[in-house]
Amino acid sequence: MTREPDFTIGIEEEYLLVDPETGELAEAPEALMDECREALEDQVSPEFLQCQIEVGTRVCATIGEAREDLRRLRACVAEVSTKHGLAPIAASCHPFSDWKDQHHTPKDRYDGLARDLGGVARRMLICGMHVHVGIDDKETRIDLANQMIYFLPHLLALSCSSPFWQGEDTGLSSYRLTVFDNLPRTGLPPRLGSWGEFERSVGVLTELELIEDASKIWWDLRPSSKFPTIESRICDVAPRLEDTLTLAALTQAIVRMLWRLSQKNQRWRIYDRFLVAENRWRAQRYGITEGLIDFGRREIVPMPELIDELLSLLGEDLGVLRATTEAERARDIAQSGTSAQRQRQVLADAQSGGADQAEAMRKVVRHLIDEFHEGL
């Protein structure tokens, strides 16, 4: 039996900055970024658009450690933003602001993206969350990532926080993916045979100077370009801190479960990407309301049942990782609903109370501000 990996965890989140009175997006003043950097150093950075800010935890041994670090990061961003008359929200699309009114951050990397991607980049008014799980061995990273693809729709369904786009209900639970999938090198990753195959594929593009490195490969799941980790990128960013931790705990435990199976010469069945993509679409469209396909049973199974099955499967791993409490909250999400559903309910309640569309949408933003501050 090989040495057990550490399964360290790291979480990255992207936030939008808004005017708390109007709910409109607001550009981060340089003084705000300077104060955040002074307090958080390299754990905070500007994002592609000037109305965005990104944070990342340290490498954490447990989900409890990640909670403390992420709470500190969120609290600092909230406090500094308040000083500058702004507020952060953690939603993957702003409910009503127009992407055409936003400007990208003047930085070499982002100037290059705007140049290379043209009009596609301009619409990138979206935020996500990324979860890194530490796996030192490169070949193990590839093998586990191939198997983990099956679970990406489950994670997406629980995370949905982007039902609105430019003031309209899109009918989707994660409109973010609709925008993101317009970029090249996105979506479900291909099945890779080895680390060498991954490097050779990336090498074709880097040698032709089409991309500078693997950080420009934006699959839903990838071997990280910077760290010895598997990086899940499928999820919408979660308004509530505790929901972020639930998604991160599940991601960490799924990786360990797949590794544990490998130690018994077992593995998760790898299904055709065509089938997994159908579940990805169902999660993007419906969130947790319509269930996903169980390919073994050839049935559409309700999300509460799927989450019960998943937690049962992960029980041993969650115990070892000390993440049971956080992961168990997935049952609450599957039963009571995602952020997308809560946002729609706030809108409906405001309109029922006599608010017009504009005021109802502002109430959605205020709701997202409140949820960001929960638990800080």
mmCIF file of C-alpha atoms in Angstrom:
data_model
loop_
_atom_site.group_PDB
_atom_site.id
_atom_site.type_symbol
_atom_site.label_atom_id
_atom_site.label_comp_id
_atom_site.label_asym_id
_atom_site.label_seq_id
_atom_site.Cartn_x
_atom_site.Cartn_y
_atom_site.Cartn_z
ATOM 1 C CA MET A 1 0.000 0.000 0.000
ATOM 2 C CA THR A 2 1.356 3.420 -0.951
ATOM 3 C CA ARG A 3 1.711 6.234 1.562
ATOM 4 C CA GLU A 4 -1.555 8.062 2.071
ATOM 5 C CA PRO A 5 -1.545 11.584 0.618
ATOM 6 C CA ASP A 6 -2.119 14.487 2.982
ATOM 7 C CA PHE A 7 -5.277 15.629 1.126
ATOM 8 C CA THR A 8 -4.530 19.216 2.096
ATOM 9 C CA ILE A 9 -7.168 21.707 1.050
ATOM 10 C CA GLY A 10 -7.158 25.227 -0.355
ATOM 11 C CA ILE A 11 -10.126 27.378 -1.363
ATOM 12 C CA GLU A 12 -10.219 30.313 -3.782
ATOM 13 C CA GLU A 13 -13.250 32.600 -4.065
ATOM 14 C CA GLU A 14 -14.121 35.539 -6.319
ATOM 15 C CA TYR A 15 -16.414 38.306 -5.083
ATOM 16 C CA LEU A 16 -18.245 41.227 -6.673
ATOM 17 C CA LEU A 17 -18.163 44.687 -5.113
ATOM 18 C CA VAL A 18 -21.407 46.659 -5.019
ATOM 19 C CA ASP A 19 -22.813 49.948 -3.830
ATOM 20 C CA PRO A 20 -24.938 48.872 -0.838
ATOM 21 C CA GLU A 21 -27.518 51.615 -1.494
ATOM 22 C CA THR A 22 -28.156 51.088 -5.202
ATOM 23 C CA GLY A 23 -27.010 47.476 -5.475
ATOM 24 C CA GLU A 24 -25.032 48.409 -8.595
ATOM 25 C CA LEU A 25 -21.567 47.064 -9.263
ATOM 26 C CA ALA A 26 -18.729 49.366 -8.237
ATOM 27 C CA GLU A 27 -15.075 49.422 -9.234
ATOM 28 C CA ALA A 28 -12.604 48.703 -6.454
ATOM 29 C CA PRO A 29 -10.577 51.858 -5.709
ATOM 30 C CA GLU A 30 -6.827 51.291 -5.572
ATOM 31 C CA ALA A 31 -6.844 52.294 -1.892
ATOM 32 C CA LEU A 32 -9.246 49.415 -1.135
ATOM 33 C CA MET A 33 -6.964 46.901 -2.838
ATOM 34 C CA ASP A 34 -3.913 48.369 -1.076
ATOM 35 C CA GLU A 35 -5.553 48.007 2.351
ATOM 36 C CA CYS A 36 -6.599 44.425 1.605
ATOM 37 C CA ARG A 37 -3.088 43.563 0.418
ATOM 38 C CA GLU A 38 -1.557 45.123 3.519
ATOM 39 C CA ALA A 39 -3.754 42.949 5.745
ATOM 40 C CA LEU A 40 -3.857 39.765 3.663
ATOM 41 C CA GLU A 41 -0.645 39.968 1.592
ATOM 42 C CA ASP A 42 -0.664 37.520 -1.314
ATOM 43 C CA GLN A 43 -3.972 35.961 -0.201
ATOM 44 C CA VAL A 44 -5.910 38.679 -2.033
ATOM 45 C CA SER A 45 -5.676 39.964 -5.600
ATOM 46 C CA PRO A 46 -7.655 41.904 -8.193
ATOM 47 C CA GLU A 47 -9.620 39.867 -10.707
ATOM 48 C CA PHE A 48 -10.276 40.321 -14.423
ATOM 49 C CA LEU A 49 -12.880 43.039 -13.918
ATOM 50 C CA GLN A 50 -12.332 46.057 -11.678
ATOM 51 C CA CYS A 51 -15.527 45.266 -9.767
ATOM 52 C CA GLN A 52 -14.088 41.905 -8.660
ATOM 53 C CA ILE A 53 -11.721 40.766 -5.938
ATOM 54 C CA GLU A 54 -10.268 37.299 -5.332
ATOM 55 C CA VAL A 55 -9.092 35.619 -2.138
ATOM 56 C CA GLY A 56 -7.377 32.321 -1.481
ATOM 57 C CA THR A 57 -6.794 30.420 1.743
ATOM 58 C CA ARG A 58 -3.455 29.097 2.810
ATOM 59 C CA VAL A 59 -2.750 25.393 2.401
ATOM 60 C CA CYS A 60 -4.939 23.896 5.133
ATOM 61 C CA ALA A 61 -4.685 20.484 6.764
ATOM 62 C CA THR A 62 -8.406 20.279 7.606
ATOM 63 C CA ILE A 63 -11.694 21.886 6.683
ATOM 64 C CA GLY A 64 -11.762 23.430 10.161
ATOM 65 C CA GLU A 65 -8.490 25.185 9.415
ATOM 66 C CA ALA A 66 -9.913 26.330 6.073
ATOM 67 C CA ARG A 67 -12.977 27.735 7.874
ATOM 68 C CA GLU A 68 -10.888 29.963 10.107
ATOM 69 C CA ASP A 69 -8.748 31.233 7.249
ATOM 70 C CA LEU A 70 -11.651 31.861 4.873
ATOM 71 C CA ARG A 71 -13.658 33.578 7.612
ATOM 72 C CA ARG A 72 -10.684 35.893 8.215
ATOM 73 C CA LEU A 73 -10.403 36.639 4.471
ATOM 74 C CA ARG A 74 -14.116 37.335 4.043
ATOM 75 C CA ALA A 75 -14.226 39.486 7.174
ATOM 76 C CA CYS A 76 -11.278 41.585 6.032
ATOM 77 C CA VAL A 77 -12.728 42.170 2.545
ATOM 78 C CA ALA A 78 -16.076 43.104 4.113
ATOM 79 C CA GLU A 79 -14.512 45.485 6.645
ATOM 80 C CA VAL A 80 -12.267 47.266 4.158
ATOM 81 C CA SER A 81 -15.064 47.499 1.588
ATOM 82 C CA THR A 82 -17.327 49.135 4.182
ATOM 83 C CA LYS A 83 -14.675 51.806 4.816
ATOM 84 C CA HIS A 84 -14.880 52.680 1.130
ATOM 85 C CA GLY A 85 -18.673 52.697 1.015
ATOM 86 C CA LEU A 86 -18.908 49.334 -0.765
ATOM 87 C CA ALA A 87 -19.960 45.780 0.079
ATOM 88 C CA PRO A 88 -18.881 42.379 -1.263
ATOM 89 C CA ILE A 89 -21.277 39.720 -2.510
ATOM 90 C CA ALA A 90 -20.415 36.110 -3.326
ATOM 91 C CA ALA A 91 -22.733 35.326 -6.224
ATOM 92 C CA SER A 92 -21.596 34.030 -9.595
ATOM 93 C CA CYS A 93 -23.525 36.653 -11.580
ATOM 94 C CA HIS A 94 -24.710 40.073 -10.484
ATOM 95 C CA PRO A 95 -28.530 40.094 -10.531
ATOM 96 C CA PHE A 96 -28.933 43.154 -12.759
ATOM 97 C CA SER A 97 -25.772 45.109 -13.665
ATOM 98 C CA ASP A 98 -24.749 45.189 -17.327
ATOM 99 C CA TRP A 99 -21.443 43.622 -18.375
ATOM 100 C CA LYS A 100 -21.028 46.314 -21.036
ATOM 101 C CA ASP A 101 -20.557 48.921 -18.288
ATOM 102 C CA GLN A 102 -17.619 47.114 -16.642
ATOM 103 C CA HIS A 103 -13.907 47.555 -17.298
ATOM 104 C CA HIS A 104 -11.114 45.030 -16.993
ATOM 105 C CA THR A 105 -8.264 45.504 -14.529
ATOM 106 C CA PRO A 106 -5.206 47.117 -16.189
ATOM 107 C CA LYS A 107 -2.709 44.316 -15.669
ATOM 108 C CA ASP A 108 -0.532 42.489 -18.223
ATOM 109 C CA ARG A 109 -2.318 39.178 -17.710
ATOM 110 C CA TYR A 110 -5.762 40.722 -18.086
ATOM 111 C CA ASP A 111 -4.732 42.966 -20.977
ATOM 112 C CA GLY A 112 -3.603 39.804 -22.715
ATOM 113 C CA LEU A 113 -6.880 38.026 -22.008
ATOM 114 C CA ALA A 114 -8.893 40.944 -23.348
ATOM 115 C CA ARG A 115 -6.736 40.995 -26.486
ATOM 116 C CA ASP A 116 -6.755 37.230 -27.077
ATOM 117 C CA LEU A 117 -10.410 36.531 -26.306
ATOM 118 C CA GLY A 118 -12.043 39.605 -27.806
ATOM 119 C CA GLY A 119 -15.736 40.114 -27.121
ATOM 120 C CA VAL A 120 -15.978 36.818 -25.248
ATOM 121 C CA ALA A 121 -13.774 38.233 -22.466
ATOM 122 C CA ARG A 122 -15.877 41.381 -22.113
ATOM 123 C CA ARG A 123 -18.877 39.328 -20.973
ATOM 124 C CA MET A 124 -16.887 37.687 -18.169
ATOM 125 C CA LEU A 125 -18.939 39.231 -15.380
ATOM 126 C CA ILE A 126 -18.864 35.974 -13.446
ATOM 127 C CA CYS A 127 -17.348 34.628 -10.228
ATOM 128 C CA GLY A 128 -16.471 31.098 -9.214
ATOM 129 C CA MET A 129 -14.903 29.103 -6.413
ATOM 130 C CA HIS A 130 -12.016 26.684 -6.790
ATOM 131 C CA VAL A 131 -11.092 23.888 -4.393
ATOM 132 C CA HIS A 132 -7.586 22.411 -4.383
ATOM 133 C CA VAL A 133 -6.902 18.983 -2.864
ATOM 134 C CA GLY A 134 -3.271 18.023 -2.345
ATOM 135 C CA ILE A 135 -1.991 14.913 -4.160
ATOM 136 C CA ASP A 136 1.808 14.784 -4.473
ATOM 137 C CA ASP A 137 2.087 12.026 -7.082
ATOM 138 C CA LYS A 138 1.442 13.304 -10.606
ATOM 139 C CA GLU A 139 0.128 10.040 -12.037
ATOM 140 C CA THR A 140 -2.251 9.644 -9.092
ATOM 141 C CA ARG A 141 -3.532 13.167 -9.765
ATOM 142 C CA ILE A 142 -4.437 12.218 -13.333
ATOM 143 C CA ASP A 143 -5.995 8.884 -12.364
ATOM 144 C CA LEU A 144 -8.190 10.347 -9.614
ATOM 145 C CA ALA A 145 -9.202 13.330 -11.740
ATOM 146 C CA ASN A 146 -10.444 11.018 -14.492
ATOM 147 C CA GLN A 147 -12.732 9.276 -12.018
ATOM 148 C CA MET A 148 -13.811 12.418 -10.177
ATOM 149 C CA ILE A 149 -15.397 13.918 -13.295
ATOM 150 C CA TYR A 150 -18.505 11.833 -12.573
ATOM 151 C CA PHE A 151 -19.195 13.854 -9.402
ATOM 152 C CA LEU A 152 -18.790 17.346 -10.853
ATOM 153 C CA PRO A 153 -22.504 17.787 -11.686
ATOM 154 C CA HIS A 154 -23.402 16.884 -8.099
ATOM 155 C CA LEU A 155 -21.134 19.643 -6.782
ATOM 156 C CA LEU A 156 -22.406 22.146 -9.341
ATOM 157 C CA ALA A 157 -26.045 21.417 -8.492
ATOM 158 C CA LEU A 158 -25.450 22.211 -4.812
ATOM 159 C CA SER A 159 -23.556 25.421 -5.564
ATOM 160 C CA CYS A 160 -25.847 27.251 -8.003
ATOM 161 C CA SER A 161 -25.950 30.998 -7.299
ATOM 162 C CA SER A 162 -26.445 32.683 -10.694
ATOM 163 C CA PRO A 163 -30.086 32.614 -11.844
ATOM 164 C CA PHE A 164 -30.175 36.238 -13.071
ATOM 165 C CA TRP A 165 -28.342 38.063 -15.854
ATOM 166 C CA GLN A 166 -28.767 41.765 -16.608
ATOM 167 C CA GLY A 167 -31.981 41.976 -14.613
ATOM 168 C CA GLU A 168 -33.719 38.963 -16.129
ATOM 169 C CA ASP A 169 -34.399 35.491 -14.803
ATOM 170 C CA THR A 170 -32.480 33.225 -17.170
ATOM 171 C CA GLY A 171 -34.411 30.100 -16.224
ATOM 172 C CA LEU A 172 -31.054 28.551 -15.315
ATOM 173 C CA SER A 173 -29.654 27.974 -11.854
ATOM 174 C CA SER A 174 -26.050 28.565 -12.956
ATOM 175 C CA TYR A 175 -25.983 31.073 -15.775
ATOM 176 C CA ARG A 176 -22.285 31.558 -15.010
ATOM 177 C CA LEU A 177 -21.402 28.419 -16.944
ATOM 178 C CA THR A 178 -23.276 29.674 -19.993
ATOM 179 C CA VAL A 179 -20.927 32.665 -20.058
ATOM 180 C CA PHE A 180 -17.787 30.758 -19.093
ATOM 181 C CA ASP A 181 -18.282 27.997 -21.650
ATOM 182 C CA ASN A 182 -17.864 30.553 -24.447
ATOM 183 C CA LEU A 183 -14.157 30.642 -23.611
ATOM 184 C CA PRO A 184 -11.768 28.136 -25.185
ATOM 185 C CA ARG A 185 -10.386 25.229 -23.150
ATOM 186 C CA THR A 186 -13.372 25.059 -20.791
ATOM 187 C CA GLY A 187 -15.947 22.411 -19.859
ATOM 188 C CA LEU A 188 -15.400 18.836 -18.795
ATOM 189 C CA PRO A 189 -11.772 17.768 -19.165
ATOM 190 C CA PRO A 190 -10.792 15.011 -21.579
ATOM 191 C CA ARG A 191 -9.888 11.614 -20.240
ATOM 192 C CA LEU A 192 -6.115 11.634 -19.877
ATOM 193 C CA GLY A 193 -3.970 8.525 -19.975
ATOM 194 C CA SER A 194 -1.046 9.853 -17.944
ATOM 195 C CA TRP A 195 0.723 12.917 -16.629
ATOM 196 C CA GLY A 196 2.995 12.744 -19.650
ATOM 197 C CA GLU A 197 0.003 12.897 -21.988
ATOM 198 C CA PHE A 198 -1.275 15.975 -20.155
ATOM 199 C CA GLU A 199 2.113 17.687 -20.419
ATOM 200 C CA ARG A 200 2.447 16.842 -24.108
ATOM 201 C CA SER A 201 -1.001 18.233 -24.862
ATOM 202 C CA VAL A 202 -0.257 21.458 -23.002
ATOM 203 C CA GLY A 203 3.151 21.555 -24.688
ATOM 204 C CA VAL A 204 1.607 21.707 -28.157
ATOM 205 C CA LEU A 205 -0.144 24.971 -27.246
ATOM 206 C CA THR A 206 2.734 26.501 -25.294
ATOM 207 C CA GLU A 207 5.301 25.717 -28.006
ATOM 208 C CA LEU A 208 3.089 27.478 -30.540
ATOM 209 C CA GLU A 209 2.807 30.372 -28.054
ATOM 210 C CA LEU A 210 -0.976 30.113 -28.060
ATOM 211 C CA ILE A 211 -0.910 29.991 -24.247
ATOM 212 C CA GLU A 212 1.986 30.658 -21.888
ATOM 213 C CA ASP A 213 1.243 27.811 -19.472
ATOM 214 C CA ALA A 214 -1.421 25.418 -18.171
ATOM 215 C CA SER A 215 -3.108 28.195 -16.156
ATOM 216 C CA LYS A 216 -4.903 29.119 -19.409
ATOM 217 C CA ILE A 217 -6.626 25.722 -19.428
ATOM 218 C CA TRP A 218 -9.920 26.380 -17.669
ATOM 219 C CA TRP A 219 -11.510 22.934 -17.458
ATOM 220 C CA ASP A 220 -14.064 22.176 -14.723
ATOM 221 C CA LEU A 221 -11.386 20.018 -13.112
ATOM 222 C CA ARG A 222 -7.676 20.093 -13.787
ATOM 223 C CA PRO A 223 -4.269 19.319 -12.365
ATOM 224 C CA SER A 224 -3.312 22.716 -10.958
ATOM 225 C CA SER A 225 -0.731 24.649 -12.948
ATOM 226 C CA LYS A 226 0.856 26.014 -9.745
ATOM 227 C CA PHE A 227 0.410 23.443 -6.992
ATOM 228 C CA PRO A 228 0.581 19.645 -6.521
ATOM 229 C CA THR A 229 -3.205 19.483 -6.386
ATOM 230 C CA ILE A 230 -6.356 18.451 -8.150
ATOM 231 C CA GLU A 231 -8.292 21.671 -8.683
ATOM 232 C CA SER A 232 -12.090 21.585 -8.915
ATOM 233 C CA ARG A 233 -13.420 24.655 -10.733
ATOM 234 C CA ILE A 234 -17.012 23.572 -11.431
ATOM 235 C CA CYS A 235 -18.823 25.403 -8.626
ATOM 236 C CA ASP A 236 -20.577 28.726 -8.517
ATOM 237 C CA VAL A 237 -19.266 30.854 -5.663
ATOM 238 C CA ALA A 238 -21.445 30.460 -2.553
ATOM 239 C CA PRO A 239 -22.965 33.505 -0.809
ATOM 240 C CA ARG A 240 -22.741 31.787 2.588
ATOM 241 C CA LEU A 241 -19.414 30.829 4.144
ATOM 242 C CA GLU A 242 -20.827 27.548 5.455
ATOM 243 C CA ASP A 243 -22.010 26.495 1.992
ATOM 244 C CA THR A 244 -18.508 27.056 0.622
ATOM 245 C CA LEU A 245 -17.135 24.800 3.354
ATOM 246 C CA THR A 246 -19.723 22.120 2.572
ATOM 247 C CA LEU A 247 -18.707 22.059 -1.087
ATOM 248 C CA ALA A 248 -15.021 22.025 -0.180
ATOM 249 C CA ALA A 249 -15.485 19.181 2.332
ATOM 250 C CA LEU A 250 -17.311 17.082 -0.255
ATOM 251 C CA THR A 251 -14.603 17.736 -2.840
ATOM 252 C CA GLN A 252 -11.832 16.747 -0.440
ATOM 253 C CA ALA A 253 -13.669 13.599 0.649
ATOM 254 C CA ILE A 254 -14.470 12.483 -2.916
ATOM 255 C CA VAL A 255 -10.770 12.646 -3.765
ATOM 256 C CA ARG A 256 -9.886 10.590 -0.704
ATOM 257 C CA MET A 257 -12.644 8.060 -1.402
ATOM 258 C CA LEU A 258 -11.333 7.495 -4.930
ATOM 259 C CA TRP A 259 -7.799 7.106 -3.594
ATOM 260 C CA ARG A 260 -9.054 4.633 -0.966
ATOM 261 C CA LEU A 261 -10.691 2.533 -3.670
ATOM 262 C CA SER A 262 -7.425 2.489 -5.605
ATOM 263 C CA GLN A 263 -5.685 0.914 -2.604
ATOM 264 C CA LYS A 264 -8.068 -2.058 -2.989
ATOM 265 C CA ASN A 265 -7.482 -2.258 -6.744
ATOM 266 C CA GLN A 266 -10.925 -0.781 -7.272
ATOM 267 C CA ARG A 267 -11.994 2.341 -9.114
ATOM 268 C CA TRP A 268 -15.049 4.401 -9.976
ATOM 269 C CA ARG A 269 -16.478 3.579 -13.355
ATOM 270 C CA ILE A 270 -15.571 6.185 -15.964
ATOM 271 C CA TYR A 271 -18.618 7.119 -18.022
ATOM 272 C CA ASP A 272 -18.653 8.692 -21.449
ATOM 273 C CA ARG A 273 -18.265 12.487 -21.316
ATOM 274 C CA PHE A 274 -21.457 12.756 -23.373
ATOM 275 C CA LEU A 275 -23.412 11.273 -20.458
ATOM 276 C CA VAL A 276 -21.663 13.255 -17.738
ATOM 277 C CA ALA A 277 -22.243 16.401 -19.795
ATOM 278 C CA GLU A 278 -25.980 15.699 -19.689
ATOM 279 C CA ASN A 279 -25.860 15.699 -15.885
ATOM 280 C CA ARG A 280 -23.753 18.862 -15.996
ATOM 281 C CA TRP A 281 -26.472 20.508 -18.057
ATOM 282 C CA ARG A 282 -29.195 19.295 -15.690
ATOM 283 C CA ALA A 283 -27.312 20.776 -12.743
ATOM 284 C CA GLN A 284 -26.730 24.034 -14.615
ATOM 285 C CA ARG A 285 -30.376 24.285 -15.621
ATOM 286 C CA TYR A 286 -32.202 22.994 -12.543
ATOM 287 C CA GLY A 287 -29.766 23.035 -9.624
ATOM 288 C CA ILE A 288 -31.147 20.552 -7.106
ATOM 289 C CA THR A 289 -34.809 20.604 -8.172
ATOM 290 C CA GLU A 290 -34.988 17.962 -10.919
ATOM 291 C CA GLY A 291 -32.366 15.359 -9.984
ATOM 292 C CA LEU A 292 -29.496 13.820 -11.917
ATOM 293 C CA ILE A 293 -29.138 10.637 -13.931
ATOM 294 C CA ASP A 294 -27.836 7.573 -12.132
ATOM 295 C CA PHE A 295 -26.208 5.843 -15.088
ATOM 296 C CA GLY A 296 -25.988 2.481 -13.335
ATOM 297 C CA ARG A 297 -29.714 2.470 -12.521
ATOM 298 C CA ARG A 298 -30.658 4.340 -15.716
ATOM 299 C CA GLU A 299 -32.956 6.549 -13.696
ATOM 300 C CA ILE A 300 -33.243 10.221 -12.827
ATOM 301 C CA VAL A 301 -32.756 10.275 -9.073
ATOM 302 C CA PRO A 302 -33.820 13.212 -6.838
ATOM 303 C CA MET A 303 -30.934 15.196 -5.372
ATOM 304 C CA PRO A 304 -31.787 14.477 -1.711
ATOM 305 C CA GLU A 305 -31.485 10.751 -2.457
ATOM 306 C CA LEU A 306 -28.253 11.237 -4.403
ATOM 307 C CA ILE A 307 -26.746 13.271 -1.578
ATOM 308 C CA ASP A 308 -27.737 10.631 0.990
ATOM 309 C CA GLU A 309 -26.006 8.007 -1.159
ATOM 310 C CA LEU A 310 -22.929 10.186 -1.625
ATOM 311 C CA LEU A 311 -22.577 10.907 2.093
ATOM 312 C CA SER A 312 -22.910 7.216 2.854
ATOM 313 C CA LEU A 313 -20.183 6.476 0.326
ATOM 314 C CA LEU A 314 -17.931 9.137 1.865
ATOM 315 C CA GLY A 315 -18.601 8.333 5.522
ATOM 316 C CA GLU A 316 -15.221 6.763 6.290
ATOM 317 C CA ASP A 317 -13.328 9.490 4.460
ATOM 318 C CA LEU A 318 -15.200 12.341 6.105
ATOM 319 C CA GLY A 319 -14.403 10.840 9.486
ATOM 320 C CA VAL A 320 -10.680 10.610 8.740
ATOM 321 C CA LEU A 321 -10.662 14.139 7.310
ATOM 322 C CA ARG A 322 -12.699 15.525 10.243
ATOM 323 C CA ALA A 323 -15.188 17.016 7.812
ATOM 324 C CA THR A 324 -18.420 15.159 8.601
ATOM 325 C CA THR A 325 -20.291 18.131 10.066
ATOM 326 C CA GLU A 326 -19.514 20.381 7.113
ATOM 327 C CA ALA A 327 -20.375 17.758 4.498
ATOM 328 C CA GLU A 328 -23.620 16.738 6.208
ATOM 329 C CA ARG A 329 -24.979 20.228 5.481
ATOM 330 C CA ALA A 330 -25.305 19.102 1.865
ATOM 331 C CA ARG A 331 -28.518 17.383 2.968
ATOM 332 C CA ASP A 332 -29.920 20.759 4.027
ATOM 333 C CA ILE A 333 -29.027 22.317 0.673
ATOM 334 C CA ALA A 334 -30.581 19.422 -1.240
ATOM 335 C CA GLN A 335 -33.766 19.717 0.813
ATOM 336 C CA SER A 336 -34.168 23.465 1.342
ATOM 337 C CA GLY A 337 -32.611 24.810 -1.846
ATOM 338 C CA THR A 338 -29.650 26.609 -3.340
ATOM 339 C CA SER A 339 -28.787 30.287 -3.434
ATOM 340 C CA ALA A 340 -30.431 30.489 -6.875
ATOM 341 C CA GLN A 341 -33.729 29.429 -5.318
ATOM 342 C CA ARG A 342 -33.348 31.834 -2.391
ATOM 343 C CA GLN A 343 -32.630 34.728 -4.746
ATOM 344 C CA ARG A 344 -35.732 33.939 -6.799
ATOM 345 C CA GLN A 345 -37.798 33.769 -3.612
ATOM 346 C CA VAL A 346 -36.541 37.174 -2.443
ATOM 347 C CA LEU A 347 -37.488 38.629 -5.818
ATOM 348 C CA ALA A 348 -40.955 37.047 -5.733
ATOM 349 C CA ASP A 349 -41.592 38.174 -2.147
ATOM 350 C CA ALA A 350 -40.550 41.744 -2.966
ATOM 351 C CA GLN A 351 -42.812 41.866 -6.011
ATOM 352 C CA SER A 352 -45.697 40.405 -4.006
ATOM 353 C CA GLY A 353 -45.154 43.220 -1.507
ATOM 354 C CA GLY A 354 -45.586 45.823 -4.236
ATOM 355 C CA ALA A 355 -41.966 46.475 -5.260
ATOM 356 C CA ASP A 356 -41.306 47.139 -8.914
ATOM 357 C CA GLN A 357 -38.705 45.087 -10.816
ATOM 358 C CA ALA A 358 -35.828 47.467 -10.098
ATOM 359 C CA GLU A 359 -36.496 47.657 -6.356
ATOM 360 C CA ALA A 360 -37.086 43.902 -6.152
ATOM 361 C CA MET A 361 -33.700 43.299 -7.767
ATOM 362 C CA ARG A 362 -32.050 45.683 -5.305
ATOM 363 C CA LYS A 363 -33.562 43.588 -2.517
ATOM 364 C CA VAL A 364 -31.900 40.511 -4.036
ATOM 365 C CA VAL A 365 -28.529 42.277 -3.830
ATOM 366 C CA ARG A 366 -29.175 43.313 -0.216
ATOM 367 C CA HIS A 367 -30.036 39.692 0.540
ATOM 368 C CA LEU A 368 -26.690 38.617 -0.968
ATOM 369 C CA ILE A 369 -24.838 41.232 1.115
ATOM 370 C CA ASP A 370 -26.501 39.853 4.258
ATOM 371 C CA GLU A 371 -25.612 36.273 3.386
ATOM 372 C CA PHE A 372 -21.975 37.209 2.775
ATOM 373 C CA HIS A 373 -21.765 38.541 6.325
ATOM 374 C CA GLU A 374 -23.301 35.446 7.962
ATOM 375 C CA GLY A 375 -20.881 33.839 10.397
ATOM 376 C CA LEU A 376 -18.179 36.513 10.119
#
